[in-house]
mmCIF file with all atom_site columns, C-alpha atoms in Angstrom:
data_model
loop_
_atom_site.group_PDB
_atom_site.id
_atom_site.type_symbol
_atom_site.label_atom_id
_atom_site.label_alt_id
_atom_site.label_comp_id
_atom_site.label_asym_id
_atom_site.label_entity_id
_atom_site.label_seq_id
_atom_site.pdbx_PDB_ins_code
_atom_site.Cartn_x
_atom_site.Cartn_y
_atom_site.Cartn_z
_atom_site.occupancy
_atom_site.B_iso_or_equiv
_atom_site.pdbx_formal_charge
_atom_site.auth_seq_id
_atom_site.auth_comp_id
_atom_site.auth_asym_id
_atom_site.auth_atom_id
_atom_site.pdbx_PDB_model_num
ATOM 1   C CA . MET Q 1 1   ? 55.979  120.681 128.096 1.00 79.00 ? 6   MET Q CA 1
ATOM 2   C CA . LYS Q 1 2   ? 57.353  117.223 127.353 1.00 84.00 ? 7   LYS Q CA 1
ATOM 3   C CA . SER Q 1 3   ? 58.101  114.773 130.100 1.00 88.00 ? 8   SER Q CA 1
ATOM 4   C CA . ILE Q 1 4   ? 61.651  113.532 130.718 1.00 88.00 ? 9   ILE Q CA 1
ATOM 5   C CA . ASN Q 1 5   ? 60.742  110.155 129.204 1.00 88.00 ? 10  ASN Q CA 1
ATOM 6   C CA . GLU Q 1 6   ? 59.402  111.834 126.052 1.00 89.00 ? 11  GLU Q CA 1
ATOM 7   C CA . GLN Q 1 7   ? 62.534  113.973 125.800 1.00 87.00 ? 12  GLN Q CA 1
ATOM 8   C CA . PHE Q 1 8   ? 64.795  110.919 126.180 1.00 86.00 ? 13  PHE Q CA 1
ATOM 9   C CA . ALA Q 1 9   ? 62.761  108.992 123.603 1.00 89.00 ? 14  ALA Q CA 1
ATOM 10  C CA . GLU Q 1 10  ? 63.041  111.904 121.172 1.00 90.00 ? 15  GLU Q CA 1
ATOM 11  C CA . MET Q 1 11  ? 66.767  112.211 121.820 1.00 90.00 ? 16  MET Q CA 1
ATOM 12  C CA . GLN Q 1 12  ? 67.234  108.473 121.244 1.00 89.00 ? 17  GLN Q CA 1
ATOM 13  C CA . LYS Q 1 13  ? 65.262  108.643 117.986 1.00 90.00 ? 18  LYS Q CA 1
ATOM 14  C CA . LYS Q 1 14  ? 67.295  111.588 116.709 1.00 88.00 ? 19  LYS Q CA 1
ATOM 15  C CA . THR Q 1 15  ? 70.556  109.909 117.733 1.00 86.00 ? 20  THR Q CA 1
ATOM 16  C CA . LEU Q 1 16  ? 69.645  106.730 115.868 1.00 84.00 ? 21  LEU Q CA 1
ATOM 17  C CA . GLU Q 1 17  ? 68.612  108.750 112.810 1.00 82.00 ? 22  GLU Q CA 1
ATOM 18  C CA . SER Q 1 18  ? 71.909  110.617 112.867 1.00 82.00 ? 23  SER Q CA 1
ATOM 19  C CA . LEU Q 1 19  ? 73.877  107.359 113.073 1.00 80.00 ? 24  LEU Q CA 1
ATOM 20  C CA . GLU Q 1 20  ? 72.129  105.760 110.084 1.00 78.00 ? 25  GLU Q CA 1
ATOM 21  C CA . PRO Q 1 21  ? 74.345  107.406 107.414 1.00 74.00 ? 26  PRO Q CA 1
ATOM 22  C CA . MET Q 1 22  ? 77.472  106.299 109.302 1.00 79.00 ? 27  MET Q CA 1
ATOM 23  C CA . GLN Q 1 23  ? 76.166  102.738 109.509 1.00 79.00 ? 28  GLN Q CA 1
ATOM 24  C CA . ASN Q 1 24  ? 75.533  102.717 105.761 1.00 78.00 ? 29  ASN Q CA 1
ATOM 25  C CA . MET Q 1 25  ? 78.998  104.030 104.990 1.00 83.00 ? 30  MET Q CA 1
ATOM 26  C CA . ASN Q 1 26  ? 80.537  101.641 107.513 1.00 86.00 ? 31  ASN Q CA 1
ATOM 27  C CA . ALA Q 1 27  ? 79.111  98.769  105.475 1.00 85.00 ? 32  ALA Q CA 1
ATOM 28  C CA . VAL Q 1 28  ? 80.726  100.237 102.355 1.00 87.00 ? 33  VAL Q CA 1
ATOM 29  C CA . ALA Q 1 29  ? 84.032  100.749 104.183 1.00 89.00 ? 34  ALA Q CA 1
ATOM 30  C CA . ALA Q 1 30  ? 84.043  97.165  105.462 1.00 91.00 ? 35  ALA Q CA 1
ATOM 31  C CA . GLU Q 1 31  ? 83.323  95.841  101.963 1.00 91.00 ? 36  GLU Q CA 1
ATOM 32  C CA . ALA Q 1 32  ? 86.019  98.083  100.484 1.00 92.00 ? 37  ALA Q CA 1
ATOM 33  C CA . PHE Q 1 33  ? 88.584  97.018  103.067 1.00 94.00 ? 38  PHE Q CA 1
ATOM 34  C CA . GLU Q 1 34  ? 87.915  93.328  102.510 1.00 95.00 ? 39  GLU Q CA 1
ATOM 35  C CA . ARG Q 1 35  ? 87.988  93.500  98.723  1.00 94.00 ? 40  ARG Q CA 1
ATOM 36  C CA . ILE Q 1 36  ? 91.119  95.664  98.584  1.00 95.00 ? 41  ILE Q CA 1
ATOM 37  C CA . ALA Q 1 37  ? 92.907  93.541  101.204 1.00 96.00 ? 42  ALA Q CA 1
ATOM 38  C CA . ARG Q 1 38  ? 92.101  90.362  99.265  1.00 96.00 ? 43  ARG Q CA 1
ATOM 39  C CA . LYS Q 1 39  ? 93.308  91.964  96.026  1.00 95.00 ? 44  LYS Q CA 1
ATOM 40  C CA . ASN Q 1 40  ? 96.533  93.057  97.754  1.00 96.00 ? 45  ASN Q CA 1
ATOM 41  C CA . TYR Q 1 41  ? 96.967  89.543  99.159  1.00 97.00 ? 46  TYR Q CA 1
ATOM 42  C CA . GLU Q 1 42  ? 96.570  88.087  95.673  1.00 95.00 ? 47  GLU Q CA 1
ATOM 43  C CA . LEU Q 1 43  ? 99.097  90.548  94.241  1.00 95.00 ? 48  LEU Q CA 1
ATOM 44  C CA . MET Q 1 44  ? 101.609 89.789  96.998  1.00 96.00 ? 49  MET Q CA 1
ATOM 45  C CA . GLY Q 1 45  ? 101.227 86.094  96.195  1.00 96.00 ? 50  GLY Q CA 1
ATOM 46  C CA . GLU Q 1 46  ? 102.122 86.858  92.584  1.00 95.00 ? 51  GLU Q CA 1
ATOM 47  C CA . LEU Q 1 47  ? 105.145 88.829  93.780  1.00 96.00 ? 52  LEU Q CA 1
ATOM 48  C CA . VAL Q 1 48  ? 106.317 85.947  95.973  1.00 96.00 ? 53  VAL Q CA 1
ATOM 49  C CA . ASP Q 1 49  ? 105.874 83.490  93.086  1.00 94.00 ? 54  ASP Q CA 1
ATOM 50  C CA . TYR Q 1 50  ? 107.873 85.753  90.763  1.00 94.00 ? 55  TYR Q CA 1
ATOM 51  C CA . THR Q 1 51  ? 110.635 86.286  93.322  1.00 93.00 ? 56  THR Q CA 1
ATOM 52  C CA . VAL Q 1 52  ? 110.960 82.576  94.049  1.00 92.00 ? 57  VAL Q CA 1
ATOM 53  C CA . ALA Q 1 53  ? 111.075 81.811  90.314  1.00 89.00 ? 58  ALA Q CA 1
ATOM 54  C CA . GLN Q 1 54  ? 113.839 84.389  89.856  1.00 88.00 ? 59  GLN Q CA 1
ATOM 55  C CA . VAL Q 1 55  ? 115.879 82.916  92.704  1.00 87.00 ? 60  VAL Q CA 1
ATOM 56  C CA . LYS Q 1 56  ? 115.452 79.380  91.365  1.00 84.00 ? 61  LYS Q CA 1
ATOM 57  C CA . THR Q 1 57  ? 116.570 80.343  87.876  1.00 81.00 ? 62  THR Q CA 1
ATOM 58  C CA . PRO Q 1 58  ? 119.953 78.773  87.420  1.00 76.00 ? 63  PRO Q CA 1
ATOM 59  C CA . ALA Q 1 59  ? 122.778 81.245  87.183  1.00 68.00 ? 64  ALA Q CA 1
ATOM 60  C CA . ASP Q 1 60  ? 125.271 78.802  85.779  1.00 66.00 ? 65  ASP Q CA 1
ATOM 61  C CA . PRO Q 1 61  ? 128.114 80.788  84.158  1.00 67.00 ? 66  PRO Q CA 1
ATOM 62  C CA . THR Q 1 62  ? 128.212 78.308  81.271  1.00 75.00 ? 67  THR Q CA 1
ATOM 63  C CA . ASN Q 1 63  ? 124.593 78.971  80.328  1.00 81.00 ? 68  ASN Q CA 1
ATOM 64  C CA . LEU Q 1 64  ? 124.086 82.703  80.875  1.00 83.00 ? 69  LEU Q CA 1
ATOM 65  C CA . GLN Q 1 65  ? 122.025 83.249  77.721  1.00 85.00 ? 70  GLN Q CA 1
ATOM 66  C CA . GLU Q 1 66  ? 119.467 80.643  78.799  1.00 85.00 ? 71  GLU Q CA 1
ATOM 67  C CA . ALA Q 1 67  ? 119.267 82.104  82.320  1.00 85.00 ? 72  ALA Q CA 1
ATOM 68  C CA . TYR Q 1 68  ? 118.817 85.594  80.846  1.00 87.00 ? 73  TYR Q CA 1
ATOM 69  C CA . GLU Q 1 69  ? 116.028 84.442  78.532  1.00 89.00 ? 74  GLU Q CA 1
ATOM 70  C CA . GLN Q 1 70  ? 114.254 82.596  81.348  1.00 89.00 ? 75  GLN Q CA 1
ATOM 71  C CA . ARG Q 1 71  ? 114.443 85.588  83.682  1.00 90.00 ? 76  ARG Q CA 1
ATOM 72  C CA . THR Q 1 72  ? 113.247 87.909  80.924  1.00 92.00 ? 77  THR Q CA 1
ATOM 73  C CA . ALA Q 1 73  ? 110.265 85.657  80.185  1.00 93.00 ? 78  ALA Q CA 1
ATOM 74  C CA . GLU Q 1 74  ? 109.393 85.474  83.899  1.00 93.00 ? 79  GLU Q CA 1
ATOM 75  C CA . ALA Q 1 75  ? 109.699 89.254  84.242  1.00 94.00 ? 80  ALA Q CA 1
ATOM 76  C CA . LYS Q 1 76  ? 107.440 89.773  81.217  1.00 96.00 ? 81  LYS Q CA 1
ATOM 77  C CA . ALA Q 1 77  ? 104.832 87.349  82.607  1.00 95.00 ? 82  ALA Q CA 1
ATOM 78  C CA . PHE Q 1 78  ? 104.959 89.100  85.981  1.00 95.00 ? 83  PHE Q CA 1
ATOM 79  C CA . ALA Q 1 79  ? 104.580 92.527  84.356  1.00 96.00 ? 84  ALA Q CA 1
ATOM 80  C CA . GLU Q 1 80  ? 101.490 91.268  82.513  1.00 96.00 ? 85  GLU Q CA 1
ATOM 81  C CA . LYS Q 1 81  ? 100.016 90.042  85.807  1.00 95.00 ? 86  LYS Q CA 1
ATOM 82  C CA . VAL Q 1 82  ? 100.729 93.400  87.457  1.00 95.00 ? 87  VAL Q CA 1
ATOM 83  C CA . ASN Q 1 83  ? 99.102  95.245  84.544  1.00 96.00 ? 88  ASN Q CA 1
ATOM 84  C CA . ALA Q 1 84  ? 96.043  92.985  84.796  1.00 95.00 ? 89  ALA Q CA 1
ATOM 85  C CA . SER Q 1 85  ? 95.928  93.642  88.547  1.00 95.00 ? 90  SER Q CA 1
ATOM 86  C CA . ALA Q 1 86  ? 96.114  97.385  87.935  1.00 95.00 ? 91  ALA Q CA 1
ATOM 87  C CA . ALA Q 1 87  ? 93.088  97.149  85.661  1.00 95.00 ? 92  ALA Q CA 1
ATOM 88  C CA . GLU Q 1 88  ? 91.291  95.098  88.316  1.00 95.00 ? 93  GLU Q CA 1
ATOM 89  C CA . TYR Q 1 89  ? 92.093  97.767  90.941  1.00 95.00 ? 94  TYR Q CA 1
ATOM 90  C CA . VAL Q 1 90  ? 90.556  100.425 88.680  1.00 95.00 ? 95  VAL Q CA 1
ATOM 91  C CA . THR Q 1 91  ? 87.428  98.304  88.233  1.00 95.00 ? 96  THR Q CA 1
ATOM 92  C CA . LEU Q 1 92  ? 87.290  97.671  91.974  1.00 94.00 ? 97  LEU Q CA 1
ATOM 93  C CA . ALA Q 1 93  ? 87.629  101.388 92.753  1.00 93.00 ? 98  ALA Q CA 1
ATOM 94  C CA . THR Q 1 94  ? 84.819  102.164 90.307  1.00 94.00 ? 99  THR Q CA 1
ATOM 95  C CA . GLU Q 1 95  ? 82.554  99.519  91.853  1.00 93.00 ? 100 GLU Q CA 1
ATOM 96  C CA . LEU Q 1 96  ? 83.259  100.740 95.374  1.00 91.00 ? 101 LEU Q CA 1
ATOM 97  C CA . GLY Q 1 97  ? 82.648  104.347 94.316  1.00 91.00 ? 102 GLY Q CA 1
ATOM 98  C CA . GLU Q 1 98  ? 79.292  103.387 92.847  1.00 92.00 ? 103 GLU Q CA 1
ATOM 99  C CA . MET Q 1 99  ? 78.443  101.456 96.003  1.00 89.00 ? 104 MET Q CA 1
ATOM 100 C CA . ALA Q 1 100 ? 79.272  104.503 98.143  1.00 87.00 ? 105 ALA Q CA 1
ATOM 101 C CA . LYS Q 1 101 ? 77.144  106.744 95.914  1.00 88.00 ? 106 LYS Q CA 1
ATOM 102 C CA . ALA Q 1 102 ? 74.234  104.319 96.140  1.00 87.00 ? 107 ALA Q CA 1
ATOM 103 C CA . LYS Q 1 103 ? 74.453  104.248 99.942  1.00 82.00 ? 108 LYS Q CA 1
ATOM 104 C CA . ALA Q 1 104 ? 74.732  108.029 100.142 1.00 78.00 ? 109 ALA Q CA 1
ATOM 105 C CA . ALA Q 1 105 ? 71.873  108.740 97.704  1.00 71.00 ? 110 ALA Q CA 1
ATOM 106 C CA . PRO Q 1 106 ? 69.008  107.833 100.075 1.00 64.00 ? 111 PRO Q CA 1
ATOM 107 C CA . GLU Q 1 107 ? 70.514  110.078 102.746 1.00 60.00 ? 112 GLU Q CA 1
ATOM 108 C CA . ALA Q 1 108 ? 70.805  112.983 100.322 1.00 60.00 ? 113 ALA Q CA 1
ATOM 109 C CA . LYS Q 1 109 ? 67.138  112.564 99.382  1.00 63.00 ? 114 LYS Q CA 1
ATOM 110 C CA . LYS Q 1 110 ? 66.136  112.572 103.048 1.00 62.00 ? 115 LYS Q CA 1
ATOM 111 C CA . LYS Q 1 111 ? 68.014  115.823 103.637 1.00 61.00 ? 116 LYS Q CA 1
ATOM 112 C CA . ALA Q 1 112 ? 66.525  117.425 100.533 1.00 63.00 ? 117 ALA Q CA 1
ATOM 113 C CA . ALA Q 1 113 ? 62.954  116.515 101.524 1.00 59.00 ? 118 ALA Q CA 1
ATOM 114 C CA . PRO Q 1 114 ? 61.156  119.294 103.398 1.00 55.00 ? 119 PRO Q CA 1
ATOM 115 C CA . ALA Q 1 115 ? 60.582  118.684 107.081 1.00 54.00 ? 120 ALA Q CA 1
ATOM 116 C CA . LYS Q 1 116 ? 57.041  117.844 108.112 1.00 54.00 ? 121 LYS Q CA 1
ATOM 117 C CA . SER Q 1 117 ? 55.476  120.385 110.426 1.00 49.00 ? 122 SER Q CA 1
ATOM 118 C CA . LYS Q 1 118 ? 53.845  119.195 113.640 1.00 46.00 ? 123 LYS Q CA 1
#
């Protein structure tokens, strides 16, 4: 029969082993949060820049064609930035997915390995 100290030591070891996969995925989650938040921040900056440019575009009734052309050009440039950001989000999601798979792979191998008999 094991002593109380041996039982507590075994329990602590098993607890730490069970927490390891969560710690690995926590690192991935923290990285994902930071990268996505920074990408969102960048995109919101682009939105603010576009909105301010639209507001500053003169709306002088004597020069409506020029105002229309300027707003159209700004809208086209903004749409191109949003499309580029969408592609960057896809790349980011792929990278984060690969990172998660890489962190999960060692744990899957551990579970698949047969237990050593004592």
